[in-house]
Amino acid sequence: MIENELDASLEMHDELVSRRGVEVWIGAEPTFTRPDSIDSAWVSDPQGDDKLARAHTVATAFATELPGASVSRVIGRQFPGETEPRFAFGVRWRDDVTTGGSRVAADAAALAPPLEIAGDHWLSVTPDPGVVEVNMAPASSVLEFHRQARRVWSAAAAAGLSATRHRFNGDIVDSGGGGQLSIGGSRPHASPFVRYPHVLPALIRYFNNHPSLSYWFANECAGSASQGPRPDEGTRERWDELSITLGWLERLA
């Protein structure tokens, strides 16, 4: 019942945004870990233990919720010092295709990821230090984003993974990944930040002037060494660079 009410509210929100002629696409990179393990693969290392098998389960469980979706193993990222690319799984689907689809074994040969997906959706499941990262397909509405996220969390649960972990003292903390959100449009010039250049500077200034909003949702890794440091948590040059950037954006408005 609550989900139905939430879907209805999000649908209304999307309709109001559409009426204003605004296009907002959302993407995200949620991360999941194995909360019952202290193996290095689930604490600090990008690969190892049963991470490949569980990532494969995430991809196939997600695809099961989408008739016509196909799962493939693709060549993953390779960072300095790594001898070979990491594993990765991709899920590809179309809204207008509800039949067919295919699956691959976890140890299938890795293919190059697609360079062009046309009107398809593309989601990838990749390893990162201590977690499995899901790079969600960009969603053209908040409702679509919510439904996809719901499938992602369900698929992670099917693989025995969680968005939280336990410390030795019992504290519940996030999985440890960045958990970034991306906001834009279907094309660069359709992004609300490009169409309305004053919006991004105003948003940044608002958060900068209200530090509690930054720390309210912060994990235990805050400050200059975190994945999302505030401008006032780093070097003095950040202020100068940010001021120049915001001024340039406002002149475009």
PDB file of C-alpha atoms in Angstrom, residues 49-149:
ATOM      1  CA  ASP A  49      36.289 -14.520  -2.223  1.00  0.00           C
ATOM      2  CA  ASP A  50      32.851 -15.145  -3.789  1.00  0.00           C
ATOM      3  CA  LYS A  51      32.398 -11.600  -5.095  1.00  0.00           C
ATOM      4  CA  LEU A  52      32.240 -12.663  -8.763  1.00  0.00           C
ATOM      5  CA  ALA A  53      29.505 -15.238  -8.092  1.00  0.00           C
ATOM      6  CA  ARG A  54      27.437 -12.820  -6.029  1.00  0.00           C
ATOM      7  CA  ALA A  55      27.804 -10.039  -8.591  1.00  0.00           C
ATOM      8  CA  HIS A  56      26.601 -12.482 -11.240  1.00  0.00           C
ATOM      9  CA  THR A  57      23.581 -13.269  -9.065  1.00  0.00           C
ATOM     10  CA  VAL A  58      22.806  -9.554  -8.740  1.00  0.00           C
ATOM     11  CA  ALA A  59      22.854  -9.128 -12.524  1.00  0.00           C
ATOM     12  CA  THR A  60      20.731 -12.196 -13.279  1.00  0.00           C
ATOM     13  CA  ALA A  61      18.236 -11.508 -10.478  1.00  0.00           C
ATOM     14  CA  PHE A  62      17.793  -7.954 -11.755  1.00  0.00           C
ATOM     15  CA  ALA A  63      17.308  -9.177 -15.332  1.00  0.00           C
ATOM     16  CA  THR A  64      14.690 -11.696 -14.192  1.00  0.00           C
ATOM     17  CA  GLU A  65      12.440  -8.780 -13.236  1.00  0.00           C
ATOM     18  CA  LEU A  66      12.630  -7.415 -16.789  1.00  0.00           C
ATOM     19  CA  PRO A  67      11.275  -9.735 -19.510  1.00  0.00           C
ATOM     20  CA  GLY A  68      13.525  -9.597 -22.550  1.00  0.00           C
ATOM     21  CA  ALA A  69      16.607  -8.434 -20.636  1.00  0.00           C
ATOM     22  CA  SER A  70      19.995  -9.942 -21.497  1.00  0.00           C
ATOM     23  CA  VAL A  71      22.986 -10.452 -19.212  1.00  0.00           C
ATOM     24  CA  SER A  72      26.527 -10.492 -20.577  1.00  0.00           C
ATOM     25  CA  ARG A  73      29.989 -10.563 -19.097  1.00  0.00           C
ATOM     26  CA  VAL A  74      32.047  -7.589 -20.234  1.00  0.00           C
ATOM     27  CA  ILE A  75      35.577  -6.312 -19.741  1.00  0.00           C
ATOM     28  CA  GLY A  76      35.661  -4.236 -16.580  1.00  0.00           C
ATOM     29  CA  ARG A  77      37.819  -1.385 -15.390  1.00  0.00           C
ATOM     30  CA  GLN A  78      41.567  -1.679 -14.911  1.00  0.00           C
ATOM     31  CA  PHE A  79      43.352   0.592 -12.478  1.00  0.00           C
ATOM     32  CA  PRO A  80      47.076   1.395 -12.215  1.00  0.00           C
ATOM     33  CA  GLY A  81      48.966  -1.497 -10.661  1.00  0.00           C
ATOM     34  CA  GLU A  82      46.372  -4.103 -11.665  1.00  0.00           C
ATOM     35  CA  THR A  83      47.604  -6.801 -14.026  1.00  0.00           C
ATOM     36  CA  GLU A  84      44.289  -7.327 -15.808  1.00  0.00           C
ATOM     37  CA  PRO A  85      40.829  -5.765 -16.074  1.00  0.00           C
ATOM     38  CA  ARG A  86      38.321  -6.493 -13.346  1.00  0.00           C
ATOM     39  CA  PHE A  87      35.246  -8.583 -14.083  1.00  0.00           C
ATOM     40  CA  ALA A  88      31.929  -6.915 -14.891  1.00  0.00           C
ATOM     41  CA  PHE A  89      28.417  -7.930 -15.892  1.00  0.00           C
ATOM     42  CA  GLY A  90      26.055  -5.888 -18.023  1.00  0.00           C
ATOM     43  CA  VAL A  91      22.267  -6.006 -18.220  1.00  0.00           C
ATOM     44  CA  ARG A  92      20.652  -4.638 -21.375  1.00  0.00           C
ATOM     45  CA  TRP A  93      16.949  -4.213 -21.984  1.00  0.00           C
ATOM     46  CA  ARG A  94      14.319  -2.233 -23.879  1.00  0.00           C
ATOM     47  CA  ASP A  95      10.958  -1.018 -22.644  1.00  0.00           C
ATOM     48  CA  ASP A  96       9.187  -2.305 -25.768  1.00  0.00           C
ATOM     49  CA  VAL A  97      10.762  -5.809 -25.759  1.00  0.00           C
ATOM     50  CA  THR A  98       9.228  -8.333 -23.374  1.00  0.00           C
ATOM     51  CA  THR A  99      10.374 -11.630 -24.872  1.00  0.00           C
ATOM     52  CA  GLY A 100      13.673 -13.352 -25.494  1.00  0.00           C
ATOM     53  CA  GLY A 101      16.633 -12.281 -23.455  1.00  0.00           C
ATOM     54  CA  SER A 102      19.685 -14.330 -22.551  1.00  0.00           C
ATOM     55  CA  ARG A 103      21.994 -15.151 -19.665  1.00  0.00           C
ATOM     56  CA  VAL A 104      25.664 -16.079 -19.456  1.00  0.00           C
ATOM     57  CA  ALA A 105      27.572 -18.130 -16.922  1.00  0.00           C
ATOM     58  CA  ALA A 106      29.624 -16.310 -14.330  1.00  0.00           C
ATOM     59  CA  ASP A 107      32.837 -17.599 -15.930  1.00  0.00           C
ATOM     60  CA  ALA A 108      31.879 -16.736 -19.520  1.00  0.00           C
ATOM     61  CA  ALA A 109      34.418 -15.022 -21.753  1.00  0.00           C
ATOM     62  CA  ALA A 110      34.417 -11.262 -21.306  1.00  0.00           C
ATOM     63  CA  LEU A 111      33.353  -9.118 -24.251  1.00  0.00           C
ATOM     64  CA  ALA A 112      33.956  -5.442 -24.896  1.00  0.00           C
ATOM     65  CA  PRO A 113      31.134  -3.316 -23.440  1.00  0.00           C
ATOM     66  CA  PRO A 114      28.806  -1.806 -26.066  1.00  0.00           C
ATOM     67  CA  LEU A 115      29.798   1.594 -27.401  1.00  0.00           C
ATOM     68  CA  GLU A 116      26.317   2.358 -28.723  1.00  0.00           C
ATOM     69  CA  ILE A 117      23.093   1.227 -27.054  1.00  0.00           C
ATOM     70  CA  ALA A 118      20.619   3.334 -29.094  1.00  0.00           C
ATOM     71  CA  GLY A 119      17.333   3.314 -27.176  1.00  0.00           C
ATOM     72  CA  ASP A 120      18.309   0.459 -24.864  1.00  0.00           C
ATOM     73  CA  HIS A 121      18.907   0.648 -21.132  1.00  0.00           C
ATOM     74  CA  TRP A 122      22.302  -0.491 -19.832  1.00  0.00           C
ATOM     75  CA  LEU A 123      23.128  -1.362 -16.222  1.00  0.00           C
ATOM     76  CA  SER A 124      26.447  -2.779 -15.064  1.00  0.00           C
ATOM     77  CA  VAL A 125      27.551  -4.678 -11.969  1.00  0.00           C
ATOM     78  CA  THR A 126      31.225  -4.241 -11.124  1.00  0.00           C
ATOM     79  CA  PRO A 127      33.612  -4.854  -8.208  1.00  0.00           C
ATOM     80  CA  ASP A 128      35.103  -2.084  -6.097  1.00  0.00           C
ATOM     81  CA  PRO A 129      37.104  -2.228  -2.859  1.00  0.00           C
ATOM     82  CA  GLY A 130      34.960  -4.014  -0.279  1.00  0.00           C
ATOM     83  CA  VAL A 131      31.755  -3.804  -2.310  1.00  0.00           C
ATOM     84  CA  VAL A 132      29.849  -4.687  -5.456  1.00  0.00           C
ATOM     85  CA  GLU A 133      28.880  -1.535  -7.336  1.00  0.00           C
ATOM     86  CA  VAL A 134      25.769  -1.248  -9.489  1.00  0.00           C
ATOM     87  CA  ASN A 135      25.906   1.454 -12.144  1.00  0.00           C
ATOM     88  CA  MET A 136      22.223   2.033 -12.740  1.00  0.00           C
ATOM     89  CA  ALA A 137      20.844   2.912 -16.156  1.00  0.00           C
ATOM     90  CA  PRO A 138      19.955   6.621 -16.422  1.00  0.00           C
ATOM     91  CA  ALA A 139      16.244   7.100 -15.668  1.00  0.00           C
ATOM     92  CA  SER A 140      14.128   9.738 -17.387  1.00  0.00           C
ATOM     93  CA  SER A 141      11.841  10.259 -14.385  1.00  0.00           C
ATOM     94  CA  VAL A 142      11.886   9.933 -10.615  1.00  0.00           C
ATOM     95  CA  LEU A 143       9.281   7.164 -10.800  1.00  0.00           C
ATOM     96  CA  GLU A 144      11.396   5.178 -13.262  1.00  0.00           C
ATOM     97  CA  PHE A 145      14.447   5.712 -11.056  1.00  0.00           C
ATOM     98  CA  HIS A 146      12.556   4.529  -7.972  1.00  0.00           C
ATOM     99  CA  ARG A 147      11.304   1.372  -9.685  1.00  0.00           C
ATOM    100  CA  GLN A 148      14.757   0.526 -11.011  1.00  0.00           C
ATOM    101  CA  ALA A 149      16.307   1.131  -7.574  1.00  0.00           C
TER     102      ALA A 149
END
